[in-house]
């Protein structure tokens, strides 16, 4: 167990630290001051607490390098970095308000519950006690070793752990205070069991609108938004339209790629079938991601997988098309790969013991210990995880003892170890001695692997195709300059170009929905530039030769949502509200004194039904306002019009009956407390964000940077 090994395991974190150091070295603060004005290093505030440029860059670099190490896209992480910082500030503020302090003792007491440690058995002894003293000692050794970068990285890790500890404490303290009283539980029981029998008339919104069409104006939408400011609180956004001209190869380009592949396959003087060196030939001529190596069946192009499974060594398959490439695949060999895991028991005198002087056991003691562990694992495979913390190979121990897949005869592992894993089946357990000590080995898994040589040719857009794409894009932008959004949309659709209209894009979201090019962020930067006005157009060239023509259709500054931007989302709701008021006014003005008179006004019938407060279903719709009216009115009286979710209701309550269900007050209290805790834990952060004073200066700061 070693923090140093943890840091070595995550080199991308150190890369982030180095990148930040270089950034600080290269950027002159006075030039930043000149470029950005006052406080260029302050990107925002959360209830007055500053978010600095250094904090943001550090968080962004960590996210990008983490994504890169996992094979994930690194673009578009700016918003995630920002949100992480905002949430960290909010949690810290709540932690302080509760009167809690992140003391050193408190940190070391809580660290064992953090996922980084809690899920790793090597940090606990045989009795389940957390090895806090040993961990502290390793941190101190790291501090005094002179390895400043690695120690600073631990400080960054500690900061992240502290925020997670604070989040657990805040959530635990607040959720623990959520309780349900006995009167509340009794009322819930009553509401659960009581059912109101009602007669009612429903004037359906949709049916009414067919006879009396209603147009929802922009003002109607705006009035609705003003009534619900929290729901429509928004960051700065833009409504953009794009016409995309991808560098898509033509049919002629496809044929040309196939012809070129066939020349390499059979026609050329030296070709794939007669070359004396397959590996060199594909290395020089192939455009495949996997050219010449052992791979699992999943790494073989799907079209060739069945061939590889059944073919004899030396056979060819193709040409065939897979994605944007033409392939010919040759089977060079078949063998087996093993995924081993091990526990290394070293002893005094080995190279490992020289690195870890605390290893004092003799060779005989090591052999006895290794044999006893192997016997225990053979009897119960789950015991392996209990002993893995004893392994002197700390890096593999952090992975539960797992090593990497090893191809038989080509693993690069020391021979006694490699021979054992190659010659033993899956799940076999054994002890092997090497110069490092005694290894308790388990063959965790085995699978067939195939050595293939892939000759591949990319299907790419030719110069003629690229010229046509360029001509189409330029002709289009010339035709839409100074035109309306409708003109832009119609011309794009008429030309069968890819047309997109994301109505709310944020500056730092990274990717435009439906587009996903390397120029998406450039389009967003242009759309948010102060010099870009509504109706402006611009053209962008992607790295693969495609073109994006962008049109700015609207600007939404931070505050309440622009009505037209959210029309698709709320138009039906607003329309129903308008219709509901019209129907209610007609009923009130008519002074209809019975359900029959109301029904005759709108050509509908009187209906019978039952409704419950907690399950307010009536007429295949959920209508909580109707349930409230039914239980809140006097028996036999005619209600006022109730503007529900799906129509306007007028009702008469006949009776209230009780349908007693299982459960008592104590059970209801327990259930409601559990549900409340779960709901609160999910909504706490959103609630904190909604009520916080969050100031975001990023657009202004980065816009100034781009202009300078």
Tab-separated table of C-alpha atoms in Angstrom, residues 213-465:
chain	number	residue	atom	x	y	z
A	213	UNK	CA	-58.812	27.569	-31.898
A	214	UNK	CA	-56.522	29.493	-29.564
A	215	UNK	CA	-53.302	31.221	-30.620
A	216	UNK	CA	-50.623	31.505	-27.961
A	217	UNK	CA	-48.747	34.793	-28.287
A	218	UNK	CA	-45.218	35.601	-27.178
A	219	UNK	CA	-46.723	37.732	-24.394
A	220	UNK	CA	-48.763	34.759	-23.174
A	221	UNK	CA	-45.576	32.711	-22.927
A	222	UNK	CA	-43.716	35.545	-21.184
A	223	UNK	CA	-46.488	35.981	-18.598
A	224	UNK	CA	-46.357	32.265	-17.803
A	225	UNK	CA	-42.574	32.387	-17.417
A	226	UNK	CA	-42.823	35.344	-15.010
A	227	UNK	CA	-45.167	33.307	-12.806
A	228	UNK	CA	-42.581	30.511	-12.563
A	229	UNK	CA	-39.181	32.273	-12.387
A	230	UNK	CA	-37.313	29.407	-10.712
A	231	UNK	CA	-38.381	26.905	-13.372
A	232	UNK	CA	-37.229	29.227	-16.159
A	233	UNK	CA	-34.053	30.621	-14.663
A	234	UNK	CA	-31.415	30.235	-17.342
A	235	UNK	CA	-27.813	30.984	-18.147
A	236	UNK	CA	-26.815	32.972	-21.214
A	237	UNK	CA	-27.735	30.981	-24.317
A	238	UNK	CA	-27.981	31.342	-28.064
A	239	UNK	CA	-30.479	30.149	-30.659
A	240	UNK	CA	-28.452	29.110	-33.679
A	241	UNK	CA	-29.019	27.368	-36.975
A	242	UNK	CA	-26.384	25.485	-38.917
A	243	UNK	CA	-26.165	23.976	-42.359
A	244	UNK	CA	-23.505	21.262	-42.383
A	245	UNK	CA	-21.577	20.182	-45.454
A	246	UNK	CA	-19.609	17.082	-44.359
A	247	UNK	CA	-16.655	15.827	-46.345
A	248	UNK	CA	-18.548	12.693	-47.365
A	249	UNK	CA	-16.795	10.556	-50.005
A	250	UNK	CA	-18.687	10.101	-53.273
A	251	UNK	CA	-19.448	6.795	-54.993
A	252	UNK	CA	-16.412	7.406	-57.224
A	253	UNK	CA	-14.251	7.923	-54.129
A	254	UNK	CA	-15.525	4.607	-52.745
A	255	UNK	CA	-14.640	2.805	-55.994
A	256	UNK	CA	-11.210	4.413	-56.074
A	257	UNK	CA	-10.391	3.209	-52.539
A	258	UNK	CA	-11.417	-0.343	-53.463
A	259	UNK	CA	-9.291	-0.218	-56.621
A	260	UNK	CA	-6.243	0.987	-54.677
A	261	UNK	CA	-6.726	-1.766	-52.090
A	262	UNK	CA	-6.953	-4.446	-54.798
A	263	UNK	CA	-3.699	-3.207	-56.297
A	264	UNK	CA	-1.976	-3.638	-52.943
A	265	UNK	CA	-3.717	-6.964	-52.419
A	266	UNK	CA	-2.902	-8.757	-55.691
A	267	UNK	CA	-1.962	-6.524	-58.618
A	268	UNK	CA	1.256	-4.746	-57.658
A	269	UNK	CA	4.566	-6.484	-58.256
A	270	UNK	CA	5.014	-6.860	-54.522
A	271	UNK	CA	1.614	-7.317	-52.987
A	272	UNK	CA	-0.076	-8.679	-49.876
A	273	UNK	CA	-0.169	-12.233	-51.209
A	274	UNK	CA	3.497	-12.532	-52.234
A	275	UNK	CA	5.344	-10.266	-49.804
A	276	UNK	CA	8.004	-11.967	-47.713
A	277	UNK	CA	7.328	-9.712	-44.739
A	278	UNK	CA	3.657	-9.294	-43.862
A	279	UNK	CA	4.269	-7.083	-40.848
A	280	UNK	CA	6.470	-4.620	-42.740
A	281	UNK	CA	4.101	-4.599	-45.727
A	282	UNK	CA	1.033	-3.649	-43.680
A	283	UNK	CA	3.028	-1.209	-41.580
A	284	UNK	CA	3.960	0.688	-44.739
A	285	UNK	CA	0.752	0.293	-46.750
A	286	UNK	CA	-2.153	-0.235	-44.361
A	287	UNK	CA	-4.427	2.434	-42.885
A	288	UNK	CA	-5.959	0.072	-40.328
A	289	UNK	CA	-5.944	0.869	-36.580
A	290	UNK	CA	-4.810	-2.731	-35.923
A	291	UNK	CA	-2.199	-3.682	-38.499
A	292	UNK	CA	-0.276	-6.710	-37.244
A	293	UNK	CA	-0.714	-8.171	-33.776
A	294	UNK	CA	-2.581	-10.586	-31.520
A	295	UNK	CA	-6.096	-9.390	-30.743
A	296	UNK	CA	-9.300	-10.669	-29.188
A	297	UNK	CA	-12.232	-11.368	-31.495
A	298	UNK	CA	-13.799	-8.024	-30.470
A	299	UNK	CA	-10.846	-6.181	-32.054
A	300	UNK	CA	-11.319	-7.871	-35.421
A	301	UNK	CA	-13.586	-5.965	-37.849
A	302	UNK	CA	-17.071	-7.394	-37.392
A	303	UNK	CA	-17.322	-8.501	-41.015
A	304	UNK	CA	-14.236	-10.724	-40.614
A	305	UNK	CA	-14.928	-12.239	-37.197
A	306	UNK	CA	-16.521	-15.481	-38.404
A	307	UNK	CA	-13.693	-15.951	-40.907
A	308	UNK	CA	-11.041	-15.541	-38.227
A	309	UNK	CA	-12.719	-18.069	-35.933
A	310	UNK	CA	-12.835	-20.827	-38.550
A	311	UNK	CA	-9.955	-20.046	-40.933
A	312	UNK	CA	-6.619	-21.805	-41.133
A	313	UNK	CA	-3.407	-19.875	-40.600
A	314	UNK	CA	-2.345	-18.201	-43.844
A	315	UNK	CA	-5.821	-17.699	-45.287
A	316	UNK	CA	-7.068	-14.321	-46.569
A	317	UNK	CA	-10.490	-12.696	-46.315
A	318	UNK	CA	-11.686	-9.778	-48.427
A	319	UNK	CA	-11.825	-7.236	-49.796
A	320	UNK	CA	-14.687	-6.183	-47.519
A	321	UNK	CA	-16.017	-2.856	-46.300
A	322	UNK	CA	-16.138	-1.953	-42.627
A	323	UNK	CA	-17.065	1.576	-41.677
A	324	UNK	CA	-15.118	4.031	-43.827
A	325	UNK	CA	-12.435	1.541	-44.870
A	326	UNK	CA	-11.884	-1.372	-47.230
A	327	UNK	CA	-10.017	-4.329	-45.701
A	328	UNK	CA	-8.217	-7.530	-46.558
A	329	UNK	CA	-7.490	-9.594	-43.444
A	330	UNK	CA	-4.923	-12.401	-43.222
A	331	UNK	CA	-4.889	-14.859	-40.331
A	332	UNK	CA	-1.282	-15.157	-39.133
A	333	UNK	CA	-1.792	-17.270	-36.040
A	334	UNK	CA	-4.046	-18.508	-33.245
A	335	UNK	CA	-3.264	-19.025	-29.585
A	336	UNK	CA	-4.601	-18.305	-26.107
A	337	UNK	CA	-4.323	-15.328	-23.763
A	338	UNK	CA	-4.532	-15.458	-19.968
A	339	UNK	CA	-5.580	-12.841	-17.444
A	340	UNK	CA	-3.639	-13.735	-14.274
A	341	UNK	CA	-3.779	-12.239	-10.828
A	342	UNK	CA	-1.214	-12.772	-8.127
A	343	UNK	CA	-0.090	-12.059	-4.599
A	344	UNK	CA	3.660	-11.561	-4.286
A	345	UNK	CA	5.234	-12.706	-1.015
A	346	UNK	CA	8.812	-11.386	-1.017
A	347	UNK	CA	11.568	-12.082	1.449
A	348	UNK	CA	14.823	-10.523	2.581
A	349	UNK	CA	17.447	-10.479	-0.155
A	350	UNK	CA	15.110	-10.038	-3.146
A	351	UNK	CA	15.097	-6.878	-5.287
A	352	UNK	CA	11.652	-6.071	-3.941
A	353	UNK	CA	12.881	-6.202	-0.354
A	354	UNK	CA	15.604	-3.719	-1.250
A	355	UNK	CA	12.876	-1.249	-2.236
A	356	UNK	CA	10.836	-2.052	0.861
A	357	UNK	CA	13.238	-2.542	3.801
A	358	UNK	CA	10.294	-3.427	6.052
A	359	UNK	CA	10.246	-6.893	4.405
A	360	UNK	CA	12.264	-8.981	6.905
A	361	UNK	CA	10.859	-12.503	6.499
A	362	UNK	CA	13.162	-15.340	5.442
A	363	UNK	CA	12.762	-17.350	2.257
A	364	UNK	CA	11.413	-20.274	4.275
A	365	UNK	CA	8.861	-18.081	6.008
A	366	UNK	CA	7.779	-16.628	2.658
A	367	UNK	CA	7.325	-20.107	1.158
A	368	UNK	CA	5.271	-21.262	4.137
A	369	UNK	CA	3.056	-18.162	3.969
A	370	UNK	CA	2.579	-18.471	0.193
A	371	UNK	CA	1.603	-22.145	0.462
A	372	UNK	CA	-0.914	-21.411	3.215
A	373	UNK	CA	-2.516	-18.604	1.193
A	374	UNK	CA	-2.702	-20.805	-1.908
A	375	UNK	CA	-4.385	-23.587	0.080
A	376	UNK	CA	-6.939	-21.134	1.461
A	377	UNK	CA	-7.665	-19.711	-2.014
A	378	UNK	CA	-8.073	-23.201	-3.495
A	379	UNK	CA	-10.628	-23.998	-0.803
A	380	UNK	CA	-12.452	-20.671	-1.193
A	381	UNK	CA	-11.564	-18.401	-4.179
A	382	UNK	CA	-13.065	-15.393	-2.377
A	383	UNK	CA	-10.234	-15.606	0.168
A	384	UNK	CA	-7.888	-14.141	-2.469
A	385	UNK	CA	-9.240	-10.644	-1.820
A	386	UNK	CA	-8.598	-11.012	1.900
A	387	UNK	CA	-4.899	-11.729	1.339
A	388	UNK	CA	-4.150	-9.404	-1.589
A	389	UNK	CA	-3.216	-6.608	0.823
A	390	UNK	CA	-0.133	-8.685	1.772
A	391	UNK	CA	1.229	-8.484	-1.774
A	392	UNK	CA	4.563	-6.740	-2.266
A	393	UNK	CA	3.379	-5.776	-5.766
A	394	UNK	CA	1.460	-2.711	-4.592
A	395	UNK	CA	0.391	-1.616	-8.079
A	396	UNK	CA	-1.378	-4.866	-8.951
A	397	UNK	CA	-2.716	-5.130	-5.386
A	398	UNK	CA	-4.669	-1.919	-5.981
A	399	UNK	CA	-6.350	-3.737	-8.869
A	400	UNK	CA	-7.197	-6.736	-6.758
A	401	UNK	CA	-3.971	-8.470	-7.823
A	402	UNK	CA	-4.859	-8.370	-11.511
A	403	UNK	CA	-2.130	-8.139	-14.124
A	404	UNK	CA	-2.596	-7.553	-17.853
A	405	UNK	CA	-3.682	-10.069	-20.456
A	406	UNK	CA	-0.736	-12.253	-21.444
A	407	UNK	CA	-0.484	-13.947	-24.861
A	408	UNK	CA	0.999	-17.427	-24.642
A	409	UNK	CA	4.703	-17.283	-25.490
A	410	UNK	CA	4.639	-13.500	-25.881
A	411	UNK	CA	3.797	-12.190	-22.405
A	412	UNK	CA	7.161	-10.661	-21.530
A	413	UNK	CA	6.786	-12.042	-17.998
A	414	UNK	CA	9.592	-13.900	-16.245
A	415	UNK	CA	9.761	-17.459	-17.478
A	416	UNK	CA	8.648	-19.534	-14.466
A	417	UNK	CA	5.640	-17.237	-14.052
A	418	UNK	CA	4.810	-17.164	-17.781
A	419	UNK	CA	5.190	-20.932	-18.155
A	420	UNK	CA	2.762	-21.561	-15.310
A	421	UNK	CA	-0.028	-19.299	-16.579
A	422	UNK	CA	0.334	-20.643	-20.142
A	423	UNK	CA	0.146	-24.291	-19.106
A	424	UNK	CA	-2.660	-24.115	-16.534
A	425	UNK	CA	-6.406	-23.735	-17.171
A	426	UNK	CA	-8.790	-20.995	-16.117
A	427	UNK	CA	-9.305	-20.739	-12.308
A	428	UNK	CA	-6.159	-22.768	-11.574
A	429	UNK	CA	-4.290	-21.773	-8.383
A	430	UNK	CA	-0.578	-22.301	-7.832
A	431	UNK	CA	2.651	-21.060	-6.235
A	432	UNK	CA	5.649	-20.110	-8.386
A	433	UNK	CA	9.026	-18.806	-7.270
A	434	UNK	CA	10.837	-16.043	-9.207
A	435	UNK	CA	13.630	-13.651	-8.341
A	436	UNK	CA	10.988	-11.388	-6.786
A	437	UNK	CA	9.705	-13.945	-4.311
A	438	UNK	CA	6.817	-16.416	-4.212
A	439	UNK	CA	3.731	-15.710	-6.337
A	440	UNK	CA	0.320	-17.101	-5.487
A	441	UNK	CA	-1.177	-17.137	-9.002
A	442	UNK	CA	-4.789	-17.495	-10.108
A	443	UNK	CA	-5.683	-17.724	-13.794
A	444	UNK	CA	-8.646	-15.380	-13.619
A	445	UNK	CA	-9.665	-15.841	-17.252
A	446	UNK	CA	-8.596	-17.264	-20.588
A	447	UNK	CA	-9.703	-16.524	-24.135
A	448	UNK	CA	-8.651	-17.291	-27.723
A	449	UNK	CA	-6.648	-14.592	-29.494
A	450	UNK	CA	-5.832	-14.191	-33.152
A	451	UNK	CA	-2.786	-12.770	-34.842
A	452	UNK	CA	-3.998	-10.862	-37.862
A	453	UNK	CA	-2.478	-8.751	-40.589
A	454	UNK	CA	-4.907	-6.074	-41.744
A	455	UNK	CA	-4.420	-4.361	-45.079
A	456	UNK	CA	-6.819	-1.407	-45.162
A	457	UNK	CA	-7.519	1.644	-47.269
A	458	UNK	CA	-9.450	4.698	-46.091
A	459	UNK	CA	-12.427	5.809	-48.157
A	460	UNK	CA	-11.811	9.562	-48.287
A	461	UNK	CA	-13.215	12.486	-50.202
A	462	UNK	CA	-11.167	13.192	-53.324
A	463	UNK	CA	-10.130	16.688	-54.394
A	464	UNK	CA	-13.031	16.820	-56.853
A	465	UNK	CA	-15.457	15.913	-54.072
